[in-house]
PDB file of C-alpha atoms in Angstrom:
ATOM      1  CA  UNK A   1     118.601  74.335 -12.530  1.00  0.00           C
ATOM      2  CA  UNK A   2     118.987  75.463  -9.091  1.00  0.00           C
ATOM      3  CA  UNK A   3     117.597  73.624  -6.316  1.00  0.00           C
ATOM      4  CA  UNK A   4     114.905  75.510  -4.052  1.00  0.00           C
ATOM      5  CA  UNK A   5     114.006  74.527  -0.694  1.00  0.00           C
ATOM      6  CA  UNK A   6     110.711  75.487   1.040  1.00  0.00           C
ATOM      7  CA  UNK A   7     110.345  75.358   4.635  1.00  0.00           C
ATOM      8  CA  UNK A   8     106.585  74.607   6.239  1.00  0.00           C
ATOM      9  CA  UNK A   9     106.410  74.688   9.888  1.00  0.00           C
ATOM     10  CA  UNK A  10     103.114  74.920  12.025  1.00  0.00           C
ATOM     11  CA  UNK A  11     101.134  73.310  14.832  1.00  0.00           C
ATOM     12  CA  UNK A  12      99.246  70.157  14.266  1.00  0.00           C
ATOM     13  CA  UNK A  13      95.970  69.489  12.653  1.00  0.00           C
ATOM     14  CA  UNK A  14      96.874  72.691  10.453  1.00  0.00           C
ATOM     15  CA  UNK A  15      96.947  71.185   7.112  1.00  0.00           C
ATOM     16  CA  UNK A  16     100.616  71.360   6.490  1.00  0.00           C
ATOM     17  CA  UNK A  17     100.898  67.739   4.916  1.00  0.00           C
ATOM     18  CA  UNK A  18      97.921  68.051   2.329  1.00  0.00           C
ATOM     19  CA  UNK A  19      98.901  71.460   1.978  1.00  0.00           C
ATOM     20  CA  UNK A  20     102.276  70.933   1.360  1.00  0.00           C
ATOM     21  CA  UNK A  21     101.857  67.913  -0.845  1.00  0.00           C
ATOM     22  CA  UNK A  22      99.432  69.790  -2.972  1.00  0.00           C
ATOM     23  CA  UNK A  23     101.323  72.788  -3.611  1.00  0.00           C
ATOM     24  CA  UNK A  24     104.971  70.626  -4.128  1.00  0.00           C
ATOM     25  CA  UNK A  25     102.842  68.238  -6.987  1.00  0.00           C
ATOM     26  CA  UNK A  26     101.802  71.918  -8.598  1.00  0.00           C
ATOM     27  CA  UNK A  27     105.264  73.238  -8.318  1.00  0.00           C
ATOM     28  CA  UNK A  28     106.898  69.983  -9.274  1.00  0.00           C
ATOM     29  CA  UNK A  29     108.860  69.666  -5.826  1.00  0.00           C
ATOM     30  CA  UNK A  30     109.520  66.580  -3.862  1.00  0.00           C
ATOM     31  CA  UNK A  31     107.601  66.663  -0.986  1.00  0.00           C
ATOM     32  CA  UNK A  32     108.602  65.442   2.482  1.00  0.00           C
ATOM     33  CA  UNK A  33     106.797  64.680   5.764  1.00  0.00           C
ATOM     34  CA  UNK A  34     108.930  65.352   8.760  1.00  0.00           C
ATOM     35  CA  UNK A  35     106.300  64.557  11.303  1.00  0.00           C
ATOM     36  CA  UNK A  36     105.860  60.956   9.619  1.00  0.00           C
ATOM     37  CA  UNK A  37     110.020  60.055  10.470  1.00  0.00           C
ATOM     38  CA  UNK A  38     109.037  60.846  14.462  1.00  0.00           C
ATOM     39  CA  UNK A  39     105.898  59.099  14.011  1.00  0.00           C
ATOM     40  CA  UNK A  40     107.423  55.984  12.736  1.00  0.00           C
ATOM     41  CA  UNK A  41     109.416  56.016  15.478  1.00  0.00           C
ATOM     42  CA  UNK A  42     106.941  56.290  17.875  1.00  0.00           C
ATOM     43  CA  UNK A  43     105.354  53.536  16.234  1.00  0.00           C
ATOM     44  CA  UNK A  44     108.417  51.653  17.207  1.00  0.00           C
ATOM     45  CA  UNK A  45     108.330  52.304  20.664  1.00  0.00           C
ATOM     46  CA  UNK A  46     104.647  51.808  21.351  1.00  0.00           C
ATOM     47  CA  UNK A  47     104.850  48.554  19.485  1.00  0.00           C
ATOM     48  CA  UNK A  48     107.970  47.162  21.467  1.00  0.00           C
ATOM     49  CA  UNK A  49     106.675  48.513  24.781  1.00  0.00           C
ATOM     50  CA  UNK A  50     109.271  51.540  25.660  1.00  0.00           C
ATOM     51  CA  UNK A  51     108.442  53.757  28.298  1.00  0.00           C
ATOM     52  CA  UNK A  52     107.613  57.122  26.771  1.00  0.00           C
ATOM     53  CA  UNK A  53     108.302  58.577  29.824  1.00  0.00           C
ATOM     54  CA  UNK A  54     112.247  57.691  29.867  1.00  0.00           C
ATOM     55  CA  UNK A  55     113.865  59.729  27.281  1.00  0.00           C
ATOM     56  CA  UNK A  56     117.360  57.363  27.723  1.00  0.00           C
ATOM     57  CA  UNK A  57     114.836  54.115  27.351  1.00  0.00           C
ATOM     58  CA  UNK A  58     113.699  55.884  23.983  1.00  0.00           C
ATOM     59  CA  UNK A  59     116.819  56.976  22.917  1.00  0.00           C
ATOM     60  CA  UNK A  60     118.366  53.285  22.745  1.00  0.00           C
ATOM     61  CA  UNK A  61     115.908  51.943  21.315  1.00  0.00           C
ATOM     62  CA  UNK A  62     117.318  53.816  17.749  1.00  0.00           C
ATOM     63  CA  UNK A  63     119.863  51.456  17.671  1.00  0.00           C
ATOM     64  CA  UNK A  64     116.992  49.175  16.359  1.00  0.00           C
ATOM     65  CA  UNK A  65     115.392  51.466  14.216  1.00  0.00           C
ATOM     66  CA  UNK A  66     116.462  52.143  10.366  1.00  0.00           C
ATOM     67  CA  UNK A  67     114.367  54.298   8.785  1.00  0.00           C
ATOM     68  CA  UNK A  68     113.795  55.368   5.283  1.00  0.00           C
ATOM     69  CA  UNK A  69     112.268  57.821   2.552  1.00  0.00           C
ATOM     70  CA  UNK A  70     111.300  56.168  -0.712  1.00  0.00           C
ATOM     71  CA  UNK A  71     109.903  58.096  -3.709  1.00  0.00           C
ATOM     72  CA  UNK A  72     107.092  55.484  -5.011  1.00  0.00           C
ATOM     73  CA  UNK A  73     105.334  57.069  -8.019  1.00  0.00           C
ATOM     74  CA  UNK A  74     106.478  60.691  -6.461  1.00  0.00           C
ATOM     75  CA  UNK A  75     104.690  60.061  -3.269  1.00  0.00           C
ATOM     76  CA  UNK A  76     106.815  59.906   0.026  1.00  0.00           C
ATOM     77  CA  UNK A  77     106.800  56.316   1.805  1.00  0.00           C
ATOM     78  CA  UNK A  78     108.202  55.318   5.398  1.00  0.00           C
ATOM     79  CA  UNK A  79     109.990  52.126   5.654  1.00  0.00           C
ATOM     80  CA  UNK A  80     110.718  51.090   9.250  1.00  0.00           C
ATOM     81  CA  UNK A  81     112.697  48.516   8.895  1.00  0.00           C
ATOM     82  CA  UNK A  82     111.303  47.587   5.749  1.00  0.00           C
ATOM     83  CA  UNK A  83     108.467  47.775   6.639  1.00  0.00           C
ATOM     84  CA  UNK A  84     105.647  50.051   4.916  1.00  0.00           C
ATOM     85  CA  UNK A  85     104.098  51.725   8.078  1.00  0.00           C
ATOM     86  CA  UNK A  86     102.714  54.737   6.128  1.00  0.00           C
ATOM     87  CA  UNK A  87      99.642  54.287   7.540  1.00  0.00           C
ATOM     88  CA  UNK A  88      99.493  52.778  10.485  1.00  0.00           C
ATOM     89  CA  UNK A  89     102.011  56.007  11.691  1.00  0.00           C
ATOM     90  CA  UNK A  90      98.787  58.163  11.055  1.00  0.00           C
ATOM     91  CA  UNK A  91      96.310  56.150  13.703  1.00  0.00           C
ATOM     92  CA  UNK A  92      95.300  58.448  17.018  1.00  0.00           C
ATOM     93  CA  UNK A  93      97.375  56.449  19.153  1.00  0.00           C
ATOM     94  CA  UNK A  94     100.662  57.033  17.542  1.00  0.00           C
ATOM     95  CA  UNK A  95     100.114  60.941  17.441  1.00  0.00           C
ATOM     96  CA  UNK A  96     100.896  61.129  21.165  1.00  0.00           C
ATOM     97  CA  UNK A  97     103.729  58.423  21.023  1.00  0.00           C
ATOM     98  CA  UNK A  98     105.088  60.912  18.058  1.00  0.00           C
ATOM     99  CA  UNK A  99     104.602  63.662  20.488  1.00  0.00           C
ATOM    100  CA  UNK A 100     106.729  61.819  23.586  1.00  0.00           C
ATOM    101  CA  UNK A 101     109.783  60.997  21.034  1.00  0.00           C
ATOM    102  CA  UNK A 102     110.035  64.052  19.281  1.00  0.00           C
ATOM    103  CA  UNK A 103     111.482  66.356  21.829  1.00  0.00           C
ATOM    104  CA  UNK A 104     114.279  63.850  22.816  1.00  0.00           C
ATOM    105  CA  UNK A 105     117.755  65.678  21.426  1.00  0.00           C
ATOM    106  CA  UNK A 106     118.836  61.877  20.643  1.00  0.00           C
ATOM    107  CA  UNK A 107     115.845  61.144  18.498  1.00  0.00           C
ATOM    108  CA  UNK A 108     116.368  64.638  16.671  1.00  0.00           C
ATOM    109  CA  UNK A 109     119.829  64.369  15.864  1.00  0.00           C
ATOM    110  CA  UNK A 110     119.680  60.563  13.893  1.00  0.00           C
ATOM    111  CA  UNK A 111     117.179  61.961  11.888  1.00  0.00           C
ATOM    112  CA  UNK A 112     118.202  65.413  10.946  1.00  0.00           C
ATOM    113  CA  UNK A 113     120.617  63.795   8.298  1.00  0.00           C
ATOM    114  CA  UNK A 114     117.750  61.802   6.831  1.00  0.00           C
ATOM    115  CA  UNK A 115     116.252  65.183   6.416  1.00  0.00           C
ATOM    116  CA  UNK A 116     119.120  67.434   5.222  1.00  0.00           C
ATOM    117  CA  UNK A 117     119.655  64.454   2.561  1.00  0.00           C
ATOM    118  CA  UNK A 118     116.609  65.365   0.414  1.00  0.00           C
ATOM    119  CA  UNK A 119     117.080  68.970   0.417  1.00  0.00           C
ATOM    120  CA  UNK A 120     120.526  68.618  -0.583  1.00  0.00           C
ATOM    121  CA  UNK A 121     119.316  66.146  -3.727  1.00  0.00           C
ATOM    122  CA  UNK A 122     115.716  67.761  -4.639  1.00  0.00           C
ATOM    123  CA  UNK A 123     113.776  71.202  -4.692  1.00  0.00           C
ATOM    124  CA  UNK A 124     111.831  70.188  -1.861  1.00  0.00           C
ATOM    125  CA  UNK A 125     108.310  71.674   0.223  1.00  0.00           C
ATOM    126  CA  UNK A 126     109.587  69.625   3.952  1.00  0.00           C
ATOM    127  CA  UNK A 127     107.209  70.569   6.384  1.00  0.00           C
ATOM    128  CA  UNK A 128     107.333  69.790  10.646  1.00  0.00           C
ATOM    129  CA  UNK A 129     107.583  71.267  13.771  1.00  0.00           C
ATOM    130  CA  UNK A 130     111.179  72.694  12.970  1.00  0.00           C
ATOM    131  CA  UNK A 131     111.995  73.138   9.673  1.00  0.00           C
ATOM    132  CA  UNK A 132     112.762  76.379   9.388  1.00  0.00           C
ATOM    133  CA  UNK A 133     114.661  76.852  12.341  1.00  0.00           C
ATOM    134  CA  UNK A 134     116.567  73.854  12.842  1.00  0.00           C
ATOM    135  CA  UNK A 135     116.472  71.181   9.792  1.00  0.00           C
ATOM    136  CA  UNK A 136     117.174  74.022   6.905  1.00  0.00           C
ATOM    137  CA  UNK A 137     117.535  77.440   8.556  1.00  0.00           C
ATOM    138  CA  UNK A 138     118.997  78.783   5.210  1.00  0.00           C
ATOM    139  CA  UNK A 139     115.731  77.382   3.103  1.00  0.00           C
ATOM    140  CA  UNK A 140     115.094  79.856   0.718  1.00  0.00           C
ATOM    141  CA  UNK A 141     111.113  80.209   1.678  1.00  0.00           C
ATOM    142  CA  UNK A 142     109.718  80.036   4.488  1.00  0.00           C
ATOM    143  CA  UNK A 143     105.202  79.425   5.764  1.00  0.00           C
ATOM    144  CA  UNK A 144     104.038  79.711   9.142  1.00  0.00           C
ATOM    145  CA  UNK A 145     100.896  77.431   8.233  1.00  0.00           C
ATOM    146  CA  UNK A 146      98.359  77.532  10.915  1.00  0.00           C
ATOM    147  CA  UNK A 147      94.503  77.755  11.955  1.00  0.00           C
ATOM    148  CA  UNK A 148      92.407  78.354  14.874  1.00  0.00           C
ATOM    149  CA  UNK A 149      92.906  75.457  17.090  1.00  0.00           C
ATOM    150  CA  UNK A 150      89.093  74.486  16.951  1.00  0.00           C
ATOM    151  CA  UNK A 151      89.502  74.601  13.318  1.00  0.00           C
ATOM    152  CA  UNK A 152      92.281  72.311  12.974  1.00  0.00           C
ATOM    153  CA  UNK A 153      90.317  70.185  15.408  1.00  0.00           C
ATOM    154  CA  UNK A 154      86.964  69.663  13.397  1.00  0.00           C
ATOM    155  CA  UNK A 155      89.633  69.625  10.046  1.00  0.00           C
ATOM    156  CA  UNK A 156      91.703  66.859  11.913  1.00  0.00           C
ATOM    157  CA  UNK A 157      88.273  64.689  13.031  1.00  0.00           C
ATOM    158  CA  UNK A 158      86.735  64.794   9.865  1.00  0.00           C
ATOM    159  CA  UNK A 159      89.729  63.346   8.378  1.00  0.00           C
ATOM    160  CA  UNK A 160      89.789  60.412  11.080  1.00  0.00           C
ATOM    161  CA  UNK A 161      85.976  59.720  11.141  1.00  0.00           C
ATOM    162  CA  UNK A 162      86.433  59.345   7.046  1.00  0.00           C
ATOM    163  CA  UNK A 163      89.139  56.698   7.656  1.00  0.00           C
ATOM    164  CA  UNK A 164      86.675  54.624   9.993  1.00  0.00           C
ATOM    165  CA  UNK A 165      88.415  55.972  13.715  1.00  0.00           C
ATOM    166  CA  UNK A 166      85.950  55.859  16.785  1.00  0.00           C
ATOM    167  CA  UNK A 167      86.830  59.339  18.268  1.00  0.00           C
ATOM    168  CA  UNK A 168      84.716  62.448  19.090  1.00  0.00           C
ATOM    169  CA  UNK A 169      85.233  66.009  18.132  1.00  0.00           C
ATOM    170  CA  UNK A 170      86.150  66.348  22.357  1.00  0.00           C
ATOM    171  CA  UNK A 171      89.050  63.645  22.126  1.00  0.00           C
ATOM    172  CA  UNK A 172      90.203  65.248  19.192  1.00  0.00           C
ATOM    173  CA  UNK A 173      90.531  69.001  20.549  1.00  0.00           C
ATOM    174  CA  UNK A 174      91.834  67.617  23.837  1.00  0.00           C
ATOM    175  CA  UNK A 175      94.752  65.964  22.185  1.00  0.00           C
ATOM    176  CA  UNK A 176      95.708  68.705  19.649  1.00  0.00           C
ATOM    177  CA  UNK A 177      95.749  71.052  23.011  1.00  0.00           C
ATOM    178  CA  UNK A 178      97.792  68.871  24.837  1.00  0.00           C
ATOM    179  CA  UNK A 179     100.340  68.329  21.811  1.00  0.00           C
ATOM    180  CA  UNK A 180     100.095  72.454  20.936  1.00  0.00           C
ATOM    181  CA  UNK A 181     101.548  72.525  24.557  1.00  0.00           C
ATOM    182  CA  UNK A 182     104.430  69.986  24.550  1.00  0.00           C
ATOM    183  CA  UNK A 183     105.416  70.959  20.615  1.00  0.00           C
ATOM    184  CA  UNK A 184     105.887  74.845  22.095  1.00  0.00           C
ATOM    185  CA  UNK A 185     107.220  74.265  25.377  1.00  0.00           C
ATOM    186  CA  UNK A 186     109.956  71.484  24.683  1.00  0.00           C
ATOM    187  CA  UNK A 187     113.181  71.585  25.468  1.00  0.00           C
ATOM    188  CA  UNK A 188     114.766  70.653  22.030  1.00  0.00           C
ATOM    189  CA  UNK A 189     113.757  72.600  19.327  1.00  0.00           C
ATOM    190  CA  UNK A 190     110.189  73.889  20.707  1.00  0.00           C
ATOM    191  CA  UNK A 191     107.538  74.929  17.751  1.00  0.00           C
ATOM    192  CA  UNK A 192     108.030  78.522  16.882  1.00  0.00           C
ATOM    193  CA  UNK A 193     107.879  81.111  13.643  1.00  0.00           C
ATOM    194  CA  UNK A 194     110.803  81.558  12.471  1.00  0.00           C
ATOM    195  CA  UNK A 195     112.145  85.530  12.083  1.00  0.00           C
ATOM    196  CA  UNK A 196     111.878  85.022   8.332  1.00  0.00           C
ATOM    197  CA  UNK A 197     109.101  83.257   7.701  1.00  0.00           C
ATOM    198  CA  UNK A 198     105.397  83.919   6.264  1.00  0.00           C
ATOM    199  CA  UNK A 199     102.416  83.377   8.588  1.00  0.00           C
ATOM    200  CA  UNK A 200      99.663  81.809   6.703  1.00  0.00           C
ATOM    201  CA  UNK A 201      96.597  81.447   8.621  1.00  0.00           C
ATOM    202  CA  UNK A 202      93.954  78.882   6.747  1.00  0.00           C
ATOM    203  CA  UNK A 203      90.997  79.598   9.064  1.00  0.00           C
ATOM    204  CA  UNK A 204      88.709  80.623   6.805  1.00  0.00           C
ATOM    205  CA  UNK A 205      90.533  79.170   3.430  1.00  0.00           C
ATOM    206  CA  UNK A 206      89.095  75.685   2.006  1.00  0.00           C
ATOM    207  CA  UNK A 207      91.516  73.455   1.212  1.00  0.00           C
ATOM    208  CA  UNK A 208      92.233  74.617  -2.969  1.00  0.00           C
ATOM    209  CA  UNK A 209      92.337  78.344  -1.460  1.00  0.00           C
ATOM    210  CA  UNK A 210      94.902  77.467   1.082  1.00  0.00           C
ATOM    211  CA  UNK A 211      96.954  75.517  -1.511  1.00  0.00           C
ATOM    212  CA  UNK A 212      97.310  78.628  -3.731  1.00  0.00           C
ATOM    213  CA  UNK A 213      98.201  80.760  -0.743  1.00  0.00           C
ATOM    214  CA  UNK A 214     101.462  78.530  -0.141  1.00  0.00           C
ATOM    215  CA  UNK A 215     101.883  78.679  -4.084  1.00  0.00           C
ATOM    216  CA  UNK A 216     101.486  82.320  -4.690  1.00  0.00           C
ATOM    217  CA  UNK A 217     103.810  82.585  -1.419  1.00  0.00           C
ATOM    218  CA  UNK A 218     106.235  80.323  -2.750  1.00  0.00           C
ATOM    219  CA  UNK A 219     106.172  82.004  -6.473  1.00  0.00           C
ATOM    220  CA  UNK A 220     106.788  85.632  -5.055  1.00  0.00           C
ATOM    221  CA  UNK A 221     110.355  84.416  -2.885  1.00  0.00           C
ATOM    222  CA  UNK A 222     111.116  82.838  -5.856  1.00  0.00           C
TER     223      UNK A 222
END
């Protein structure tokens, strides 16, 4: 059976991981979570005090760093250095540390293998920042998933009130501004629709509705 890769790019707070996770279990797809790899990187970095602001500080600090995908029960896991820091990646904190590591070309080359290594192995929904452009330019589908950014805002606090975070709907929309603005105007592969790809805005889709658009989107490339 040939292998089919599906390419999910979009801003943050747009629903791309649910989304993407949801539609891969329907489809029977692996699913992998780009953003989690820079995440767990910044996680490194904040942890062992590295000054986001020094791209060479952050980029030696990979030496240190070995990270990896595991498949537990068909759900994607990050091990940093053996370590299960699944969750702990997702915490407020850590989205701005993601944000500081991400555009450094250092950082984005050691893990573009990690990447290319599932799509190679699986039919796979991979979604990020540059999926479609960069990590697998030749995917054979390609979403645009995004939202008004007060949308993805109140979508994005409701999900870390649930968990128990101390953060207002203000310090939510701030930070998804600020990280709209650094994804888009980076140096190294800035956020951007690819020429190819389907826009897919969920702004007034509930979750199930915006699952079956990336299905039905998916179904009709195929």
């Amino acid at each position: 059976m040939r292998l089919i890769s599906v390419a999910i790019d979009g801003p943050v707070g747009a629903g791309k991981s649910t989304i993407a996770r949801a539609a891969a279990e329907r489809m029977n797809f692996i699913y992998c979570d780009t953003g989690a790899l820079y995440r767990a990187v910044g996680l490194f970095c904040h942890r062992n005090g590295v000054d986001m602001h020094d791209p060479s500080e952050i980029a030696m600090s990979l030496g240190n760093i070995k990270l990896e995908i595991r498949l537990i029960n068909g759900v994607q896991r990050i091990f940093m250095n053996s370590e299960d820091v699944s969750e702990e990646i997702r915490l407020p904190k850590i989205s701005m540390a993601a944000s500081a590591v991400s555009p450094v070309p250092e950082v984005r080359a050691a893990l573009l293998g990690l990447q290319r290594d599932i799509a190679e192995t699986h039919s796979v929904i991979m979604d990020g920042r540059d999926i479609g452009t960069v990590v697998l330019p030749n995917a054979d589908v390609k979403i645009f998933l995004t939202a008004k950014p007060e949308i993805r805002a109140k979508r994005r606090y409701d999900e870390l009130v649930a968990k128990g975070s101390d953060v207002t709907f203000e310090e939510v929309l701030d930070d998804l501004n600020k990280r709209d603005y650094n994804d888009s105007h980076r140096g190294t592969a800035p956020l951007k629709q690819a020429a190819d790809a389907v826009r897919a805005d969920t702004s007034e889709l509930d979750f199930e509705q915006s699952v079956e658009l990336v299905c039905n989107i998916i179904k009709e490339r195929m």
